[in-house]
Coordinates of C-alpha atoms in Angstrom, one line a residue:
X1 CA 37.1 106.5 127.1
X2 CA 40.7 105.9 129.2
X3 CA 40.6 106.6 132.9
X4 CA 43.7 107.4 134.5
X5 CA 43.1 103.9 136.8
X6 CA 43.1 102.0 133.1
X7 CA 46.1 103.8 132.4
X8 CA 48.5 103.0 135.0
X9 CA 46.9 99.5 134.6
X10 CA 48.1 99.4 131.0
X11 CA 51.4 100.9 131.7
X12 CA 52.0 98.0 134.7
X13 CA 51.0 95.1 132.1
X14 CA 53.7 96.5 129.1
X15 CA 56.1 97.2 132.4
X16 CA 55.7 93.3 132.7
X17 CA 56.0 92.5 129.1
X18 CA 58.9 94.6 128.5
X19 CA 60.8 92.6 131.1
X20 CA 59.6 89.3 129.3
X21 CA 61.3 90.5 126.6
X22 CA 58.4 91.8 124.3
X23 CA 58.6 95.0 122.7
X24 CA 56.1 97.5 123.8
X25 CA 53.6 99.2 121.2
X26 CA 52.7 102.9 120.8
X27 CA 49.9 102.2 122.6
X28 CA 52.2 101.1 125.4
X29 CA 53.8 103.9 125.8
X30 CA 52.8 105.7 129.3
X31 CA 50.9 108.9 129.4
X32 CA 52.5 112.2 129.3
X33 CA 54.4 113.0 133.2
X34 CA 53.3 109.6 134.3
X35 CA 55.9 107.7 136.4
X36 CA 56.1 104.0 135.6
X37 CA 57.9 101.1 137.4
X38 CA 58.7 97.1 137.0
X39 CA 57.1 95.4 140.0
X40 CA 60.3 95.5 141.4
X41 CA 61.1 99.0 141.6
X42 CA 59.1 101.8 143.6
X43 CA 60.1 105.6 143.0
X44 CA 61.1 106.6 146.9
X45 CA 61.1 110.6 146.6
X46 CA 61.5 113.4 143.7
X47 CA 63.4 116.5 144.9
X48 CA 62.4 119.4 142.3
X49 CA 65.4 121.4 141.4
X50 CA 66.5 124.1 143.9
X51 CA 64.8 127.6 142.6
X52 CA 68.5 129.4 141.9
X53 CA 69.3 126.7 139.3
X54 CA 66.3 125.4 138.0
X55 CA 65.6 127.3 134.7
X56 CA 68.7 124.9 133.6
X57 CA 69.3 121.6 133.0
X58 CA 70.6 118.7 135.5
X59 CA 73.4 116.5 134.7
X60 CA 76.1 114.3 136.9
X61 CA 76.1 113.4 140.5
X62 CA 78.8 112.2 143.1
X63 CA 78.5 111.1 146.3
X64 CA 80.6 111.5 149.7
X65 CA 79.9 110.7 152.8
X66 CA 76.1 111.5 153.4
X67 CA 75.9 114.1 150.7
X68 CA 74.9 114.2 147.5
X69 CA 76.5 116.6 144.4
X70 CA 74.2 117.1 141.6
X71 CA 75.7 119.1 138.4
X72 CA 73.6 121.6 136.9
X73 CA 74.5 123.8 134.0
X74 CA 73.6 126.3 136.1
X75 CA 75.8 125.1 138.6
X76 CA 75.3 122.5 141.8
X77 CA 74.0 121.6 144.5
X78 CA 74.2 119.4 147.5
X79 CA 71.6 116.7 148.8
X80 CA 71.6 115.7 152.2
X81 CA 70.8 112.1 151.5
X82 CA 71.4 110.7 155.4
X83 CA 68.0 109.1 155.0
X84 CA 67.2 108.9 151.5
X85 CA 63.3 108.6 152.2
X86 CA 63.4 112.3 153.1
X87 CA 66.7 113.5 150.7
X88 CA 66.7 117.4 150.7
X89 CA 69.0 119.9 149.1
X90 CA 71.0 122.0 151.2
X91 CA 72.8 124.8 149.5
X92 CA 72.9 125.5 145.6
X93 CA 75.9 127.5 143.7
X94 CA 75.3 129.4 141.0
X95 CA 78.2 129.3 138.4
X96 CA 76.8 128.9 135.0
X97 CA 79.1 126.5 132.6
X98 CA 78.1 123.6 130.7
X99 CA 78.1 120.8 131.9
X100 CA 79.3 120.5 135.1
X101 CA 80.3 117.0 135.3
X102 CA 81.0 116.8 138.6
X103 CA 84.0 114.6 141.1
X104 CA 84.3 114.7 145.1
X105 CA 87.4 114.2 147.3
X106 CA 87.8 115.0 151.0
X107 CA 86.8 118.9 150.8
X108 CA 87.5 119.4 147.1
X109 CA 84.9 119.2 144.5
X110 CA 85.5 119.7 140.9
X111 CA 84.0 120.9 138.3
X112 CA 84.0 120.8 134.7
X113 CA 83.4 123.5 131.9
X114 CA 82.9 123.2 128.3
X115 CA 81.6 126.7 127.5
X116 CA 83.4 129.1 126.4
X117 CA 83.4 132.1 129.4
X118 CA 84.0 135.3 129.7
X119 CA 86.2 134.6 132.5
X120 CA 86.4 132.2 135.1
X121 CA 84.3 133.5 137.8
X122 CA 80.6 132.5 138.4
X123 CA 79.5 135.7 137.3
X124 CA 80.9 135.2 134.0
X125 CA 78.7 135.6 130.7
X126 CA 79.0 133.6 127.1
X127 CA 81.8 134.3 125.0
X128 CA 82.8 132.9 122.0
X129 CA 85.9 130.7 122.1
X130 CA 87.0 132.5 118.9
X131 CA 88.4 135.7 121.3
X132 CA 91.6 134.4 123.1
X133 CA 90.7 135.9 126.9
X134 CA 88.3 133.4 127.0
X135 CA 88.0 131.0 129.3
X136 CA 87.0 127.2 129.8
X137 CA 87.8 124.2 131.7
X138 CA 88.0 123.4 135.6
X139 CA 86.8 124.9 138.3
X140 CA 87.2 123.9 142.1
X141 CA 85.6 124.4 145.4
X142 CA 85.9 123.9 149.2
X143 CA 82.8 122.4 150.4
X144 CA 84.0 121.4 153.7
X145 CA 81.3 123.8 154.7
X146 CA 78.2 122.2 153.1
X147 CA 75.9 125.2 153.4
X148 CA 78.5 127.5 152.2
X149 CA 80.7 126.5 149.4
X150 CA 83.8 128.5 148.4
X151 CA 85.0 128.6 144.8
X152 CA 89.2 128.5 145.3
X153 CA 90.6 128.2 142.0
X154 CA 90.6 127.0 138.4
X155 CA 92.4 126.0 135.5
X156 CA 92.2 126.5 131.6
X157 CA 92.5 123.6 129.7
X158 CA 92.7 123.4 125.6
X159 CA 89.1 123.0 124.6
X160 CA 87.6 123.1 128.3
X161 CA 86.4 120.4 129.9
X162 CA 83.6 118.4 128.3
X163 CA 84.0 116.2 131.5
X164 CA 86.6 115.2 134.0
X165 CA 88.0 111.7 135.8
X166 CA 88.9 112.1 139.1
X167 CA 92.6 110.1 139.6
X168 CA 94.2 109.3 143.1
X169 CA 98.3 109.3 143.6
X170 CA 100.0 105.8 143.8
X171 CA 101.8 104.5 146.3
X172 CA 103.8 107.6 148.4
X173 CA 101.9 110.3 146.3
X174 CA 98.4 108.6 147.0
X175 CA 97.9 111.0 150.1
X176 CA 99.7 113.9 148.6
X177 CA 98.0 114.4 144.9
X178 CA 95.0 113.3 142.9
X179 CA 94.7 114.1 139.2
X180 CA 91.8 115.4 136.8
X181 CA 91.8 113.8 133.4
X182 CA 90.3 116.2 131.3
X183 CA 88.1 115.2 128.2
X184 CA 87.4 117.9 125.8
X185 CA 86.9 117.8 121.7
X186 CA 85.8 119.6 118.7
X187 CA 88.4 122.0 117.9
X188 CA 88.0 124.6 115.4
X189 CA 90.9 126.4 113.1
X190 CA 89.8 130.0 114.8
X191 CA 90.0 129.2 118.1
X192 CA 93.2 130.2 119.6
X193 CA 93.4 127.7 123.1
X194 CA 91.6 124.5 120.9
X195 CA 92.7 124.3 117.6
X196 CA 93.0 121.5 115.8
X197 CA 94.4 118.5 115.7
X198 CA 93.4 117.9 119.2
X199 CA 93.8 114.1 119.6
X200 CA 95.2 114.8 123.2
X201 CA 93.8 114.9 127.3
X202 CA 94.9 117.2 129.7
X203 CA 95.7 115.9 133.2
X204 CA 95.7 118.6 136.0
X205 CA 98.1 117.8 138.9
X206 CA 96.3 118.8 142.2
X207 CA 98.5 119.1 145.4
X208 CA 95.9 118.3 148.4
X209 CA 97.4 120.2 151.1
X210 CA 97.5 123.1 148.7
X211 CA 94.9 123.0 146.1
X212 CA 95.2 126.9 145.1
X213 CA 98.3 125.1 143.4
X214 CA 96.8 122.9 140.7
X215 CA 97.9 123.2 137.2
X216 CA 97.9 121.1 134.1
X217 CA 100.9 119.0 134.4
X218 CA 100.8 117.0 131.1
X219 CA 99.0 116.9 127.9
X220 CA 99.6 113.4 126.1
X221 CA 98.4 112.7 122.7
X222 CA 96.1 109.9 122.9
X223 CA 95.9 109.1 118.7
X224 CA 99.4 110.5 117.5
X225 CA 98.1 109.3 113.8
X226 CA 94.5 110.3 114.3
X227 CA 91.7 108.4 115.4
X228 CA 88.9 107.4 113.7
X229 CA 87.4 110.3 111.2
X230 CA 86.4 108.7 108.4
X231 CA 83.7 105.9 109.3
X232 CA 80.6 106.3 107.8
X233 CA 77.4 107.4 110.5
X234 CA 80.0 109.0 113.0
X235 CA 78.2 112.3 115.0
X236 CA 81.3 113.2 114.9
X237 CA 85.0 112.5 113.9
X238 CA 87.5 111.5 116.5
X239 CA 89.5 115.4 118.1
X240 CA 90.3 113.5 121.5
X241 CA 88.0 111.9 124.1
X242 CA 84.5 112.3 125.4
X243 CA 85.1 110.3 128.6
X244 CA 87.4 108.3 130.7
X245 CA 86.8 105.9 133.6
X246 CA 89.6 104.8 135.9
X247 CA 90.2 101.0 137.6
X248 CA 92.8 103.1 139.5
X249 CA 93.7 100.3 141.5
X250 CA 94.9 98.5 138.3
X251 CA 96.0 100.8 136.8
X252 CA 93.5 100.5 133.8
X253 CA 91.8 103.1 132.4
X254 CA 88.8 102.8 129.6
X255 CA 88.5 105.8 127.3
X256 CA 84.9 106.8 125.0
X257 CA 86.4 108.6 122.4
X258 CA 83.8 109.8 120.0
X259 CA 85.0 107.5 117.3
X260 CA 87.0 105.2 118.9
X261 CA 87.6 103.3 122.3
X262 CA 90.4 102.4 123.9
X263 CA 92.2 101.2 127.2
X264 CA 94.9 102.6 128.9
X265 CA 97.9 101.8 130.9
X266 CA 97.7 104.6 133.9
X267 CA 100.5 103.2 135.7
X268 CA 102.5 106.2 135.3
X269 CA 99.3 108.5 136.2
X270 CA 101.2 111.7 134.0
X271 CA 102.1 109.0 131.2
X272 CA 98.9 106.8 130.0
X273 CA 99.5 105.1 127.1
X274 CA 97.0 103.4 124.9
X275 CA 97.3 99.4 124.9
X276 CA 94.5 98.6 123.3
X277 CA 91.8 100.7 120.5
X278 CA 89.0 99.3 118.6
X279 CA 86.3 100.7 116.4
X280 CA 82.3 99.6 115.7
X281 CA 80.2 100.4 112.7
X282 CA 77.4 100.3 114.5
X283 CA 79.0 103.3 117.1
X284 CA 78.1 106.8 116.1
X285 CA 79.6 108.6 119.2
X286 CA 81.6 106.1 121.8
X287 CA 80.4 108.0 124.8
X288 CA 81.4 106.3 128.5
X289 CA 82.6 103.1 130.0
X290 CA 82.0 101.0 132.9
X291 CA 84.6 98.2 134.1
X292 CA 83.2 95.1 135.8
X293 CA 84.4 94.8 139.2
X294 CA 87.0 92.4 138.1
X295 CA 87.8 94.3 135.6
X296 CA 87.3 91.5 132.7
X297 CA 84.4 93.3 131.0
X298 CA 83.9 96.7 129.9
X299 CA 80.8 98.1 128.8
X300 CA 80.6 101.4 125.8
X301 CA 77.7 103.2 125.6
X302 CA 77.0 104.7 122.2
X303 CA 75.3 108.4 122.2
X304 CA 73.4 108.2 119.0
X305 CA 72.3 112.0 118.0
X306 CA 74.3 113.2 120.4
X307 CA 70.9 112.9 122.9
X308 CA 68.6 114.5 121.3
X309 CA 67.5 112.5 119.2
X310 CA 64.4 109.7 119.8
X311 CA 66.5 106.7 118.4
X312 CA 64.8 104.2 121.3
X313 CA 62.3 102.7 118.4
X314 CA 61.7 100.5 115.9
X315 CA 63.3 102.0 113.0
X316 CA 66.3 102.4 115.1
X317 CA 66.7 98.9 115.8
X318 CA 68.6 97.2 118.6
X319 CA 71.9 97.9 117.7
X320 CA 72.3 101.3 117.5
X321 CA 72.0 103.8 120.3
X322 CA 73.0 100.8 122.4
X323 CA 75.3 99.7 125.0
X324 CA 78.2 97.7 123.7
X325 CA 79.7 94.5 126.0
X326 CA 83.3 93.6 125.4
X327 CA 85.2 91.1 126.9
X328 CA 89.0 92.2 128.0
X329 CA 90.9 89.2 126.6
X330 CA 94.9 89.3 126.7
X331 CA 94.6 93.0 126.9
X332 CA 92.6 93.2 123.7
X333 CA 88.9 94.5 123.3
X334 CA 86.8 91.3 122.1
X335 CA 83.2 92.5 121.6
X336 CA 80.0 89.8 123.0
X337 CA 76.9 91.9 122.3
X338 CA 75.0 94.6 122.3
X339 CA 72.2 95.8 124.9
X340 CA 69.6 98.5 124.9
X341 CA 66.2 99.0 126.3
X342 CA 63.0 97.3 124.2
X343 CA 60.6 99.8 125.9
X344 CA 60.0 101.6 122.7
X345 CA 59.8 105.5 123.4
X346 CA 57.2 108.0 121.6
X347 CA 58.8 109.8 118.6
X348 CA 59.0 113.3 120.9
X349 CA 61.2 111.4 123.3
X350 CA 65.0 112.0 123.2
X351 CA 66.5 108.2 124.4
X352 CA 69.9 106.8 123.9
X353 CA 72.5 104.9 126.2
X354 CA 73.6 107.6 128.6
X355 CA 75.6 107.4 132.1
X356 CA 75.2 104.5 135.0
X357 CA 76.9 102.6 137.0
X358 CA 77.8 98.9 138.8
X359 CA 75.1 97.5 141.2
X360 CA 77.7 95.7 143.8
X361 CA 76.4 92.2 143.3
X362 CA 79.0 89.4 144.3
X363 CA 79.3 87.0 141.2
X364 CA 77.3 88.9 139.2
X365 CA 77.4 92.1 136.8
X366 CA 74.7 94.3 137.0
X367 CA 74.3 97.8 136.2
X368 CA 71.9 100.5 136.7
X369 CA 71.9 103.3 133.3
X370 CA 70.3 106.6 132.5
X371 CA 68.9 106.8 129.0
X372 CA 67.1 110.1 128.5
X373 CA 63.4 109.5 128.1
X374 CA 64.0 105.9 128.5
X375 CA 64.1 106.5 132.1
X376 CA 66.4 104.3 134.0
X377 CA 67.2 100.6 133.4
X378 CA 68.3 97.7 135.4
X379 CA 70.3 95.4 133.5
X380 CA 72.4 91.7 134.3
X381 CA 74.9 91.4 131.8
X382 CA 76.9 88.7 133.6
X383 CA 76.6 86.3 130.1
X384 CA 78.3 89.2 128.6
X385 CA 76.5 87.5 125.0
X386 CA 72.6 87.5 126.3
X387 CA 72.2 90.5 128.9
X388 CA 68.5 91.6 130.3
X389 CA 67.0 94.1 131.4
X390 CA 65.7 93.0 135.2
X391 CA 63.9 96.2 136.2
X392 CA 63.3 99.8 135.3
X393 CA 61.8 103.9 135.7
X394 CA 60.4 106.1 133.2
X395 CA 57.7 108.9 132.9
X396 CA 56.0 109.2 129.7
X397 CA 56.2 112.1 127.1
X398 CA 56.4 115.0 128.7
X399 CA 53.0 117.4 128.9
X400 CA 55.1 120.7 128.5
X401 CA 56.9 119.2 125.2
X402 CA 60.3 119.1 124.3
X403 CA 63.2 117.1 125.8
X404 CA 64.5 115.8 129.0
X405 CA 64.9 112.8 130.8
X406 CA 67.5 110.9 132.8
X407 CA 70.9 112.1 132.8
X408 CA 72.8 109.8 135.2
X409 CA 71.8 107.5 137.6
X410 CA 73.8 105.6 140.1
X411 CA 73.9 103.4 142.6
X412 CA 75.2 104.6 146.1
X413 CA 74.7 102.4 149.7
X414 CA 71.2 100.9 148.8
X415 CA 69.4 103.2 146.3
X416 CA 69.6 104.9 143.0
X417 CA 70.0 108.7 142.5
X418 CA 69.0 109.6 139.1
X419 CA 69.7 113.2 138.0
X420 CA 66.6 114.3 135.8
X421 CA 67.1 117.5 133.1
X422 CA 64.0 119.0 133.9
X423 CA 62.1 116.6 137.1
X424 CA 65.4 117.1 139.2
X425 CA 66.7 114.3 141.5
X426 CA 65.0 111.2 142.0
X427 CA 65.3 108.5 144.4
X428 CA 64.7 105.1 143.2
X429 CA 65.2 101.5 144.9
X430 CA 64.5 98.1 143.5
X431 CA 63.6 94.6 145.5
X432 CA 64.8 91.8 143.5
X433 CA 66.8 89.0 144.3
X434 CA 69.7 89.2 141.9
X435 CA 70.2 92.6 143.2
X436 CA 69.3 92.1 147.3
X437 CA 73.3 91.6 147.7
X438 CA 74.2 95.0 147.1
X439 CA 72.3 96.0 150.2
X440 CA 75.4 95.0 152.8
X441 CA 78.0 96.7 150.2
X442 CA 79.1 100.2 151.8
X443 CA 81.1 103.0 150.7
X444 CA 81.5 106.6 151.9
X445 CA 82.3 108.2 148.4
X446 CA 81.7 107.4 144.8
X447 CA 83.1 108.9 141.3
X448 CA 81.5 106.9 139.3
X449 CA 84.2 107.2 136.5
X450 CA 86.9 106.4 139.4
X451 CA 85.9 102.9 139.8
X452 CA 87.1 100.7 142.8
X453 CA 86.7 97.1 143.3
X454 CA 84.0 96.5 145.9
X455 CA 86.5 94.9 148.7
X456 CA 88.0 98.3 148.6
X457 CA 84.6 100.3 149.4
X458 CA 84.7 101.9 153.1
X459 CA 88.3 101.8 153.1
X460 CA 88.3 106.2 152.2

């Protein structure tokens, strides 16, 4: 008979394979709710979801300051996270929407809806996106007053907003605007604000001294001949993009578009134009990117079954459901290799590459990534052609049944927040000596899909 002591036991030893590099077996796999580490990682705290939001799902996170902004699809709410050994929430907004990716800057936060509303208020109800009054895409609040947030205003895109990339100005407009690219997709003939072809981005123009004023200010096409629709194994053709992450500081931009990805010249932050596109027929849904801090690599994470799907076995394989590494050669894509986690999941486990972010390492390229029911994995991809997993959290199946799992988890000033569907926010830290660096790297905000180059952290 297993005891719960044997268990852990047997958990810790595939823990330790699984970073040697050996695949775990189905008897590996951890026992249902039970929280498993590497030897170099130790869960700090779990916050449950705050009771006004937590019959639903949580998703995205951003961080300013000493606060935390946790997307829900009921709506979000902020973490206190001044000592993150004793994280708490401190106010919660209800504002249903799906799925609330989430950006932070100065008192704005922004919001992003892909469900189609009744209206835009937080008391609005499901409406199908087939009658015209309805309503979908960003919504934006004051939270200069933590405890009490105030929704100010929003604005309709075509399609909503499946998520959003927060954008400063350049140069003299750098203090006056910042800009919201808008990602949003799957049109359909009968709806009147997203029908198709919808190969295009909206980017809402938001004046900071007078937010009540933003308003889409451009809608470029992205793939003026299409993008990729026809590859065998696509979730779903290309209709625009799923995500965008900005290098704003080079004017670089890395799109996830379903079928395709692509980089983009943002010089002209109203004007990006595609400079580069490239395709994989191992990619069923291109579904976010992450720059290195120099900006020579870029990694694409591929949402096989559209997460919610258990694709993290053996039938699988390696190469699917994955991370994909390129190299940015001459302004051209050149792919190295693929990663993805070798801790095999049980067949009730939803896993796939999902959202993370840089560990700011000098010299090297790390990153920490959400993957569902995979948990959350350290990785060292700096030999873009042989990366490695160097540490990681999971629980096992859940008891209750059905999905879950790590949404996004990301590294802010010494630990790792990882946004949980049902669990909701965990704080993580790992000891390890390719990853001790990061410790004396500060910053007092963080989009993660508005990257900046670590000399330019505490510089807000």
């Amino acid at each position: 008979m297993s005891s719960p002591r044997r268990s852990l036991i047997v958990a810790a030893a595939a823990a330790v394979l699984a970073l040697a590099g050996v695949p775990a077996l189905a008897a590996d796999i951890p026992p249902p709710d039970t929280v498993v580490t590497s030897p170099n990682v130790s869960h700090v705290l779990n916050i449950p979801k705050p009771a006004p939001i937590a019959a639903n799902i949580n998703t995205d996170i951003a961080f300013q300051g000493d606060y935390a902004y946790v997307g829900n699809y009921g709506g979000f709410s902020i973490y206190d996270i001044r000592n993150p050994k004793k994280a708490k929430p401190v106010s919660s907004v209800v504002c249903p929407g799906s799925q609330m990716d989430v950006s932070v800057y100065g008192d704005l936060l922004f919001t992003a809806v892909d469900s189609s509303r009744s209206d835009d208020s937080c008391n609005s109800t499901s409406q199908s996106a087939a009658i015209k009054e309805s309503w979908e895409g960003v919504r934006i609040f004051d939270v200069s007053d933590k405890a009490n947030p105030k929704y100010i205003k929003s604005v309709e895109t075509n399609c909503g907003s499946h998520t959003l990339t927060l954008v400063p100005g350049k140069g003299r407009d750098r203090n006056k605007n910042v800009y919201i690219y808008v990602s949003s997709y799957l049109p359909a003939a009968n709806f009147p604000d997203c029908a198709p072809p919808h190969d295009k981005i909206s980017i809402i123009k938001v004046p900071l001294r007078d937010p009540g004023a933003a308003a889409v200010a451009a809608t470029p096409v992205v793939f003026p001949d299409g993008g990729n629709e026809t590859q065998p194994g696509l979730l779903v053709p290309t209709s625009g993009c799923h995500d965008i992450t900005m290098f704003a500081e080079k004017d670089l931009a890395a799109g996830a578009c379903m079928g395709d990805g692509v980089l983009f010249d943002i010089s002209d932050r109203l004007n990006p134009k595609v400079t580069a596109r490239t395709t994989d027929p191992n990619f069923a849904f291109w579904h976010s990117a992450t720059f290195t801090n120099d900006a020579k690599k870029v990694v694409f994470t591929d949402e096989l079954g559209g997460g919610g799907a258990a694709t993290c076995n053996e039938a699988t394989g390696p190469n699917r459901g994955a991370d994909a590494i390129y190299e940015i050669v001459n302004g051209q894509l050149v792919f190295k290799s693929y990663f993805k986690i070798s801790r095999y999941q049980a067949d009730s486990e939803n896993c796939v590459a999902h959202n993370g972010s840089l560990i700011p390492v000098k010299g090297r390229d790390i990153m920490v990534q959400a993957w569902y029911m995979g948990g959350v994995s350290i990785w060292d991809f700096t030999d873009a052609a042989n990366p490695r997993e160097i540490g990681f959290f999971e629980r096992g199946p859940r008891a209750a049944g059905g999905g879950g799992g790590v949404w996004s988890a990301y590294y802010y000033n010494g630990y790792i927040y990882a946004a949980d569907f049902n669990e909701g926010l965990d704080v993580i830290k790992i000891s390890d000596r390719l990853t001790d660096g990061a410790r004396n790297v500060r910053t007092d905000r963080l989009n993660v899909q508005t990257q900046e180059s670590y000399r330019e952290w505490g510089r807000h």
